[in-house]
Amino acid sequence: MTSIPTVSFQAVEDLAARFPTGFFWGAATSSYQVEGAVAEDGRGPSIWDDFSATPGRVVDGQSGAQAADHYHRYREDVALMARLGLNAYRFSIAWPRVLPEGRGLVNQAGLDFYDRLVDALLEAGIQPFVTLYHWDLPSALEHEGGWRARSTAYAFADYAEVVARRLGDRVLHWMTLNEPWCSAYLGYGIGVHAPGLRDRQAAVDAAHHLLLAHGLALPRMRAILPAQAQIGTAQVLVKVYGADERPETQRDVALAHAFSNRWFLDPLYRGCYPEGLFAALGLNPPPIEEGDLELIAAPLDFLGVNNYSRMLVRGSPEPPLADQCRTVSPVPNACYTDMAWEIFPQGLRDLLLDVSREYPVQRLYVTENGAAFPDEWDGGETVHDPRRVAYLASYINACAEALEQGAPLCGYFVWSLLDNFEWAEGYRKRFGIVYVDYASQRRVMKESAHWYAALLQSFHARSRCC
Ligand code: FCB
């Protein structure tokens, strides 16, 4: 299932030449997945510490307690980024490092870590792209209902203000939330992510409170940040295709699209939820209060797109629930990654074009894209990962096509810089372009890292000469 896809390899020079000067080339990580040091310098517990400690939730009972030890090794990791030629790095702030109880007392030692990280990045000429929430909710807030509770949205806005005050003089690119679809649906709806609830109505309510958190935080951040700062969110989005031309397939494509993409994009950009979505889920609308949707739809400077695969839907005879549309899997003759995600680069191109045509997005960044493969290190200087090279080349080519066809794409971030804690999959899925030997914490460049470095070197050489 994981044979090498046939991509027409242009020389990296040709590929690099298709991106404009000023384009951001980065890599992304998130706090719980790489930092480790979960009990250090006053960090409080998060829902992912609790979830990982619950037997049966994460493969082999693993957790992010050590992860890639980035908390201690961030200088080495920034040096690695500089070697790769990155001009941007997307990372997230651990809310429980900053506010161990979720609200109230600010832990300066936690903020100091991000302060040092930001300074190290800037010294290396790398722009920090900060995500405020990448799933590690302080446990204390979950005890009050987590994202099911409206109060968590207000706590988030206070937290956002604390971080913006501390880092806002140096950080110009901000994302409020990472993939709230996953926080809500995977976390509260089907329970495969923290906090592990299986209550679909709770997912709908949580989604609204996540969006509200974003909407409440925006004006608080804008009041502090300089005018040139850009604020957006990172959404997990997927292009949905029909497997045939039947009317029921078209109907189910629309349903799957509403559930997978429009659930969050419509409120953010149109100030309303997709018509009929909650009924199509067989659920009630969330508790929307007056003014919520206006806050949620406040203008954004960019949209972050996280994309890995596509969805191929085959219509069911009877209309399915919106989260239970029939998908074709496996797709005959398709290639898959180690996550069993289909490799379909055109999906990213089509998605970027659709989003930029259907919503008033000012700028787009691909804030996550990459692939897991079962890499093996033989103790040498490089890890051989030709399938990841092929994957990245084909998806970056798709980005170039989207740009050429008019998508306002301003940056691309590979997921991920380092192998890391892949949530419920633990450490067995490796997404890094840099291999991490967890026993020694040694970093080893994979061939994909060398390939990405060559692409960026060629890009920078061109930018310098033009
Ligand atoms: C995304 C998450 C990220 C990582 C990748 C593989 O959904 O945002 O943390 O796990 O998937």
Tab-separated table of N, CA and C in Angstrom, residues 69-141:
chain	number	residue	atom	x	y	z
A	69	ASP	N	12.043	16.024	23.643
A	69	ASP	CA	12.828	16.806	24.615
A	69	ASP	C	13.187	18.202	24.092
A	70	HIS	N	12.320	18.734	23.282
A	70	HIS	CA	12.581	20.045	22.662
A	70	HIS	C	12.701	21.148	23.720
A	71	TYR	N	12.037	20.956	24.840
A	71	TYR	CA	12.099	21.972	25.912
A	71	TYR	C	13.552	22.237	26.308
A	72	HIS	N	14.341	21.149	26.339
A	72	HIS	CA	15.757	21.313	26.710
A	72	HIS	C	16.668	21.480	25.499
A	73	ARG	N	16.216	20.985	24.359
A	73	ARG	CA	17.096	20.948	23.186
A	73	ARG	C	16.717	21.981	22.126
A	74	TYR	N	15.967	23.007	22.526
A	74	TYR	CA	15.455	23.919	21.502
A	74	TYR	C	16.582	24.641	20.766
A	75	ARG	N	17.710	24.865	21.445
A	75	ARG	CA	18.803	25.579	20.739
A	75	ARG	C	19.354	24.729	19.610
A	76	GLU	N	19.567	23.457	19.922
A	76	GLU	CA	20.039	22.508	18.908
A	76	GLU	C	19.009	22.435	17.761
A	77	ASP	N	17.742	22.449	18.118
A	77	ASP	CA	16.695	22.341	17.085
A	77	ASP	C	16.619	23.604	16.225
A	78	VAL	N	16.847	24.747	16.844
A	78	VAL	CA	16.852	25.988	16.049
A	78	VAL	C	18.066	25.982	15.107
A	79	ALA	N	19.186	25.452	15.597
A	79	ALA	CA	20.382	25.361	14.735
A	79	ALA	C	20.091	24.453	13.532
A	80	LEU	N	19.357	23.396	13.799
A	80	LEU	CA	18.959	22.465	12.728
A	80	LEU	C	18.075	23.177	11.702
A	81	MET	N	17.140	23.959	12.193
A	81	MET	CA	16.253	24.714	11.290
A	81	MET	C	17.082	25.659	10.422
A	82	ALA	N	18.072	26.292	11.038
A	82	ALA	CA	18.910	27.235	10.285
A	82	ALA	C	19.687	26.470	9.209
A	83	ARG	N	20.184	25.291	9.568
A	83	ARG	CA	20.904	24.465	8.579
A	83	ARG	C	20.010	24.096	7.409
A	84	LEU	N	18.733	23.862	7.707
A	84	LEU	CA	17.789	23.500	6.637
A	84	LEU	C	17.438	24.693	5.757
A	85	GLY	N	17.694	25.887	6.267
A	85	GLY	CA	17.359	27.097	5.499
A	85	GLY	C	15.929	27.570	5.715
A	86	LEU	N	15.280	27.112	6.800
A	86	LEU	CA	13.912	27.574	7.058
A	86	LEU	C	13.924	29.079	7.326
A	87	ASN	N	12.904	29.765	6.840
A	87	ASN	CA	12.755	31.167	7.249
A	87	ASN	C	11.513	31.343	8.134
A	88	ALA	N	10.897	30.232	8.530
A	88	ALA	CA	9.742	30.302	9.420
A	88	ALA	C	9.640	28.997	10.208
A	89	TYR	N	9.105	29.107	11.409
A	89	TYR	CA	8.896	27.925	12.248
A	89	TYR	C	7.569	28.084	12.959
A	90	ARG	N	6.706	27.094	12.793
A	90	ARG	CA	5.406	27.132	13.466
A	90	ARG	C	5.445	26.221	14.690
A	91	PHE	N	5.172	26.786	15.836
A	91	PHE	CA	5.140	25.988	17.065
A	91	PHE	C	3.949	26.464	17.889
A	92	SER	N	3.607	25.663	18.906
A	92	SER	CA	2.495	26.112	19.739
A	92	SER	C	2.959	26.358	21.165
A	93	ILE	N	2.186	27.186	21.843
A	93	ILE	CA	2.453	27.501	23.252
A	93	ILE	C	1.605	26.545	24.084
A	94	ALA	N	2.201	25.991	25.120
A	94	ALA	CA	1.427	25.122	26.026
A	94	ALA	C	0.712	26.018	27.041
A	95	TRP	N	-0.593	26.089	26.897
A	95	TRP	CA	-1.416	26.884	27.822
A	95	TRP	C	-1.092	26.521	29.287
A	96	PRO	N	-0.954	25.205	29.623
A	96	PRO	CA	-0.675	24.894	31.036
A	96	PRO	C	0.727	25.257	31.520
A	97	ARG	N	1.627	25.633	30.593
A	97	ARG	CA	2.900	26.195	31.072
A	97	ARG	C	2.706	27.641	31.507
A	98	VAL	N	1.815	28.316	30.791
A	98	VAL	CA	1.632	29.759	31.043
A	98	VAL	C	0.668	29.975	32.203
A	99	LEU	N	-0.416	29.216	32.206
A	99	LEU	CA	-1.419	29.311	33.272
A	99	LEU	C	-1.698	27.891	33.772
A	100	PRO	N	-0.937	27.433	34.754
A	100	PRO	CA	-1.046	26.027	35.182
A	100	PRO	C	-2.455	25.614	35.574
A	101	GLU	N	-3.243	26.564	36.045
A	101	GLU	CA	-4.628	26.251	36.415
A	101	GLU	C	-5.608	26.654	35.311
A	102	GLY	N	-5.073	27.077	34.183
A	102	GLY	CA	-5.943	27.467	33.072
A	102	GLY	C	-6.312	28.933	33.092
A	103	ARG	N	-6.409	29.494	34.279
A	103	ARG	CA	-6.686	30.926	34.430
A	103	ARG	C	-6.042	31.400	35.720
A	104	GLY	N	-5.995	32.717	35.881
A	104	GLY	CA	-5.488	33.238	37.158
A	104	GLY	C	-3.991	33.431	37.156
A	105	LEU	N	-3.310	32.692	38.019
A	105	LEU	CA	-1.884	32.894	38.236
A	105	LEU	C	-1.033	32.594	36.997
A	106	VAL	N	-0.249	33.610	36.579
A	106	VAL	CA	0.615	33.424	35.403
A	106	VAL	C	1.961	32.863	35.855
A	107	ASN	N	2.407	31.800	35.184
A	107	ASN	CA	3.690	31.164	35.503
A	107	ASN	C	4.780	31.777	34.609
A	108	GLN	N	5.542	32.711	35.176
A	108	GLN	CA	6.540	33.427	34.367
A	108	GLN	C	7.571	32.472	33.776
A	109	ALA	N	7.927	31.426	34.517
A	109	ALA	CA	8.949	30.480	34.011
A	109	ALA	C	8.470	29.817	32.721
A	110	GLY	N	7.185	29.565	32.622
A	110	GLY	CA	6.644	28.958	31.400
A	110	GLY	C	6.761	29.927	30.240
A	111	LEU	N	6.401	31.164	30.490
A	111	LEU	CA	6.509	32.179	29.426
A	111	LEU	C	7.972	32.403	29.032
A	112	ASP	N	8.871	32.311	30.021
A	112	ASP	CA	10.295	32.540	29.734
A	112	ASP	C	10.803	31.568	28.664
A	113	PHE	N	10.312	30.338	28.707
A	113	PHE	CA	10.765	29.356	27.714
A	113	PHE	C	10.462	29.854	26.297
A	114	TYR	N	9.241	30.328	26.093
A	114	TYR	CA	8.854	30.771	24.743
A	114	TYR	C	9.581	32.059	24.360
A	115	ASP	N	9.857	32.866	25.373
A	115	ASP	CA	10.629	34.072	25.157
A	115	ASP	C	12.024	33.724	24.602
A	116	ARG	N	12.649	32.745	25.231
A	116	ARG	CA	13.996	32.312	24.790
A	116	ARG	C	13.920	31.696	23.393
A	117	LEU	N	12.880	30.900	23.170
A	117	LEU	CA	12.725	30.245	21.861
A	117	LEU	C	12.557	31.297	20.757
A	118	VAL	N	11.705	32.273	21.009
A	118	VAL	CA	11.464	33.325	20.011
A	118	VAL	C	12.766	34.087	19.736
A	119	ASP	N	13.506	34.412	20.772
A	119	ASP	CA	14.768	35.136	20.556
A	119	ASP	C	15.753	34.298	19.746
A	120	ALA	N	15.829	33.005	20.071
A	120	ALA	CA	16.758	32.130	19.341
A	120	ALA	C	16.367	32.057	17.862
A	121	LEU	N	15.064	31.984	17.597
A	121	LEU	CA	14.604	31.917	16.207
A	121	LEU	C	14.966	33.199	15.473
A	122	LEU	N	14.663	34.318	16.093
A	122	LEU	CA	14.915	35.594	15.409
A	122	LEU	C	16.409	35.797	15.158
A	123	GLU	N	17.219	35.383	16.120
A	123	GLU	CA	18.677	35.488	15.913
A	123	GLU	C	19.122	34.670	14.707
A	124	ALA	N	18.403	33.566	14.452
A	124	ALA	CA	18.757	32.694	13.320
A	124	ALA	C	18.039	33.122	12.036
A	125	GLY	N	17.320	34.233	12.084
A	125	GLY	CA	16.636	34.724	10.881
A	125	GLY	C	15.377	33.945	10.554
A	126	ILE	N	14.766	33.336	11.562
A	126	ILE	CA	13.572	32.504	11.354
A	126	ILE	C	12.361	33.173	11.997
A	127	GLN	N	11.310	33.381	11.214
A	127	GLN	CA	10.108	34.031	11.733
A	127	GLN	C	9.278	33.055	12.554
A	128	PRO	N	8.955	33.420	13.794
A	128	PRO	CA	8.079	32.544	14.583
A	128	PRO	C	6.613	32.677	14.176
A	129	PHE	N	5.965	31.569	13.938
A	129	PHE	CA	4.510	31.511	13.693
A	129	PHE	C	3.933	30.773	14.901
A	130	VAL	N	3.221	31.506	15.724
A	130	VAL	CA	2.786	30.962	17.016
A	130	VAL	C	1.332	30.493	16.975
A	131	THR	N	1.096	29.264	17.425
A	131	THR	CA	-0.270	28.767	17.629
A	131	THR	C	-0.552	28.814	19.122
A	132	LEU	N	-1.668	29.388	19.502
A	132	LEU	CA	-1.958	29.501	20.935
A	132	LEU	C	-2.546	28.232	21.519
A	133	TYR	N	-3.293	27.494	20.710
A	133	TYR	CA	-3.915	26.283	21.260
A	133	TYR	C	-3.807	25.120	20.287
A	134	HIS	N	-2.934	24.185	20.620
A	134	HIS	CA	-2.806	22.961	19.822
A	134	HIS	C	-3.103	21.793	20.766
A	135	TRP	N	-4.290	21.845	21.347
A	135	TRP	CA	-4.951	20.697	21.995
A	135	TRP	C	-4.599	20.393	23.446
A	136	ASP	N	-3.602	21.086	24.022
A	136	ASP	CA	-3.242	20.750	25.409
A	136	ASP	C	-3.961	21.664	26.402
A	137	LEU	N	-5.254	21.431	26.537
A	137	LEU	CA	-6.064	22.223	27.464
A	137	LEU	C	-5.643	21.939	28.909
A	138	PRO	N	-5.482	22.982	29.733
A	138	PRO	CA	-5.178	22.722	31.151
A	138	PRO	C	-6.266	21.833	31.780
A	139	SER	N	-5.834	20.806	32.505
A	139	SER	CA	-6.786	19.853	33.102
A	139	SER	C	-7.807	20.556	33.986
A	140	ALA	N	-7.356	21.607	34.679
A	140	ALA	CA	-8.264	22.303	35.608
A	140	ALA	C	-9.498	22.800	34.852
A	141	LEU	N	-9.316	23.231	33.602
A	141	LEU	CA	-10.469	23.723	32.833
A	141	LEU	C	-11.354	22.572	32.387
